[in-house]
Coordinates of C-alpha atoms in Angstrom, one line a residue:
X898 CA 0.0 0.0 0.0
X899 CA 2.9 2.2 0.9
X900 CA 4.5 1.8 -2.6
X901 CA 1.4 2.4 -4.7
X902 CA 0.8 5.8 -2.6
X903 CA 4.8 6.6 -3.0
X904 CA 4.4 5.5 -7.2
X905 CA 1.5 7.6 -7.4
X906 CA 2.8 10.5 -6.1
X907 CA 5.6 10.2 -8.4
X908 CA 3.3 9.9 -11.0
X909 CA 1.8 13.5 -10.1
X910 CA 5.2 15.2 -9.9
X911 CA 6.3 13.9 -13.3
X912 CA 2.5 15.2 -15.1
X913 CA 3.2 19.0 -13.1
X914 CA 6.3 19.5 -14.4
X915 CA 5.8 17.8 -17.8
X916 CA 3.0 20.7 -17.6
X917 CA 5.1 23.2 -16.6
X918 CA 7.3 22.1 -19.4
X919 CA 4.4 23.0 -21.9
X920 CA 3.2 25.8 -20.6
X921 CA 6.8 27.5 -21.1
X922 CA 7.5 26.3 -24.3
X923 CA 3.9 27.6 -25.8
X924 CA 4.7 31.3 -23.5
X925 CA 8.1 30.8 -25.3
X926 CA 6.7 30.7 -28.4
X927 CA 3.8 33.5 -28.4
X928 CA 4.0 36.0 -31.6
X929 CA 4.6 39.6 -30.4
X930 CA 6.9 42.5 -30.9
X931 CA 10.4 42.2 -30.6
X932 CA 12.6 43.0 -28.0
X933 CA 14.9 45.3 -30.1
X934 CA 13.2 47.4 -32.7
X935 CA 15.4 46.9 -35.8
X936 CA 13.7 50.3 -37.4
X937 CA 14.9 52.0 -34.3
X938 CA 18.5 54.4 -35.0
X939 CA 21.5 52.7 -33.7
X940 CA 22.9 54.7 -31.0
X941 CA 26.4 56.4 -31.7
X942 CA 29.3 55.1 -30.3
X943 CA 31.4 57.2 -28.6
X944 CA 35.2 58.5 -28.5
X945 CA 37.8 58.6 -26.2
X946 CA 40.2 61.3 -25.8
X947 CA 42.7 60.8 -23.2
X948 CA 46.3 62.3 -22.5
X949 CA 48.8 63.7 -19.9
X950 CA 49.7 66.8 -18.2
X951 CA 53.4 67.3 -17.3
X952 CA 55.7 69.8 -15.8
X953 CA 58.4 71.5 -16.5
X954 CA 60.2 70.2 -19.8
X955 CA 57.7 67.1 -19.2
X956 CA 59.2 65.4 -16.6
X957 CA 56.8 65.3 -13.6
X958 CA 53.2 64.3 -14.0
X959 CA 50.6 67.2 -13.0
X960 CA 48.2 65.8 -10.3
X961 CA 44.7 66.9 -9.5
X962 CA 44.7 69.4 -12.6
X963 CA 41.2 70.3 -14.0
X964 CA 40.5 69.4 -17.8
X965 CA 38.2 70.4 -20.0
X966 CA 36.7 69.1 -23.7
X967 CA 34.9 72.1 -25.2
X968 CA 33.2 70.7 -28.7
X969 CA 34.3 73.4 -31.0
X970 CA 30.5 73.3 -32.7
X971 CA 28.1 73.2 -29.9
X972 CA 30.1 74.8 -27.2
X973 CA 29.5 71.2 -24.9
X974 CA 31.5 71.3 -22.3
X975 CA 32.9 68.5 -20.3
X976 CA 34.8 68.6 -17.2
X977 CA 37.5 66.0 -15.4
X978 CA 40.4 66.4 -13.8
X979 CA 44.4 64.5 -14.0
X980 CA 45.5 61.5 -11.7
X981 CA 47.9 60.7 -9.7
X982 CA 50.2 60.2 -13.3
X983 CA 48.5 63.2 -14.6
X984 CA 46.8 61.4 -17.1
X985 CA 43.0 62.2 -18.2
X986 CA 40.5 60.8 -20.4
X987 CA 37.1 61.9 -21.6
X988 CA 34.4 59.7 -23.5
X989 CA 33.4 62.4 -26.1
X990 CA 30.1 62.0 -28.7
X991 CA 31.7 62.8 -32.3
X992 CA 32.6 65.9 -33.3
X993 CA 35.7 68.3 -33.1
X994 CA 37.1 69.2 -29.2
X995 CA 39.6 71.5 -28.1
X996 CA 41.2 70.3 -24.8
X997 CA 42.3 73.0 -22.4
X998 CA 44.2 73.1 -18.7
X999 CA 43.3 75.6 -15.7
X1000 CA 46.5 77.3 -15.2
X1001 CA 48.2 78.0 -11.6
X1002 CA 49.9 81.7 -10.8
X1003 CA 53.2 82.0 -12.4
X1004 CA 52.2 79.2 -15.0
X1005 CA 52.3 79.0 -18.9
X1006 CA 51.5 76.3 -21.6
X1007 CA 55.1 74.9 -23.5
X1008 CA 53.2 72.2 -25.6
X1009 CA 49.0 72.1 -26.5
X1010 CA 47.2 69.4 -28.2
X1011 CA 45.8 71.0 -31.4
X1012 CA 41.8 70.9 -32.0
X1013 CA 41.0 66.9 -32.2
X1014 CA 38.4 65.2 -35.3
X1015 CA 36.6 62.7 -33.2
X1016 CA 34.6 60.1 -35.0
X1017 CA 32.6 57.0 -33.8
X1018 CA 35.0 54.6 -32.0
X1019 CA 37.7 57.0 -32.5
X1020 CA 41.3 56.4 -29.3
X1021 CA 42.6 59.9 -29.3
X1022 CA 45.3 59.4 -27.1
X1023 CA 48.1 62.2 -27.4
X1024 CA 46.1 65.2 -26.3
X1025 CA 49.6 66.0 -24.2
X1026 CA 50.4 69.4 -22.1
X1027 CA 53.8 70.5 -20.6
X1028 CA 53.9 73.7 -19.0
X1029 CA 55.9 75.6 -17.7
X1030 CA 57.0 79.0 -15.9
X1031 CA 55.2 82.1 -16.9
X1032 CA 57.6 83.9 -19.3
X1033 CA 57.2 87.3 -17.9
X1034 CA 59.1 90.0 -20.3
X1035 CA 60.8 92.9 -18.4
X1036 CA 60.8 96.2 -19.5
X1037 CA 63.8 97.9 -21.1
X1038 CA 65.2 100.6 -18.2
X1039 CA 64.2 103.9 -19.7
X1040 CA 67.5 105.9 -21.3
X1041 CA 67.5 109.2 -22.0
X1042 CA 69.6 110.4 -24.6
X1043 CA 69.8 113.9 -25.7
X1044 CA 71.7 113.6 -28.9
X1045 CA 74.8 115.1 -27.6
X1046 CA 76.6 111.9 -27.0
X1047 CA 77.9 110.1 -24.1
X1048 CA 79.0 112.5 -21.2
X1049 CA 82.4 113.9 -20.6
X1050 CA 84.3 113.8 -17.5

């Protein structure tokens, strides 16, 4: 008596999940939209612009340094800042960007990365600075000279 009550419970549990089986295969199979619309634009990929701010004849990495990307067209601008090697990167939407560096007092720019073409996909990756001392130009001492020549003792 104990078997049969043991083979027919078996019995049930194979017929529920042969059922469940069914039931997901037919909710599997049901018509409807699909997940991705293939009429729907493809996004654009990005680009990555990425590069290093340095010192004095670029020697020593400039840390903590804020960085922009301006996008030459629109005027976007996107702000980041250098690391501990003073390297920086930006993930950019296509289009032309002029990177620029917030100078300190007493501070110039040696070497600039020229305005960058970014297209889809596009590893910009020598958008370098070096900078340097601010190059201040003295004045010449004022001489006067009255056209009679270098005085006489």
């Amino acid at each position: 008596m104990e078997m049969r009550f043991h083979l027919r419970r078996l019995s049930s549990t194979v017929w529920l999940v042969g059922l469940l089986v069914i039931l997901m295969a037919v909710a599997a199979c049901r018509r409807g939209s699909p997940i991705l619309d293939p009429t729907s634009r493809t996004a654009q990929a990005d680009g990555t612009i990425s590069g290093t701010v340095r010192g004095p004849e670029g020697t020593l990495p400039v840390n903590d340094r804020i960085v922009h990307a301006v996008n030459v067209d629109t005027g976007a601008l996107m702000r980041g800042s250098t690391n501990k090697a003073g390297g920086f990167t930006f993930k950019v939407p296509p289009g032309r960007y002029r990177i620029e560096v917030t100078l300190l007092p007493g501070e110039s720019v040696v070497t600039r990365p020229d305005v960058l073409d970014i297209s889809p996909g596009d590893l910009e990756v020598n958008a370098d600075f070096v900078l340097g001392p601010n190059k201040l130009s003295r004045p010449r001492p004022l001489r006067m000279d009255d056209g009679l020549g270098a005085p006489s003792a």
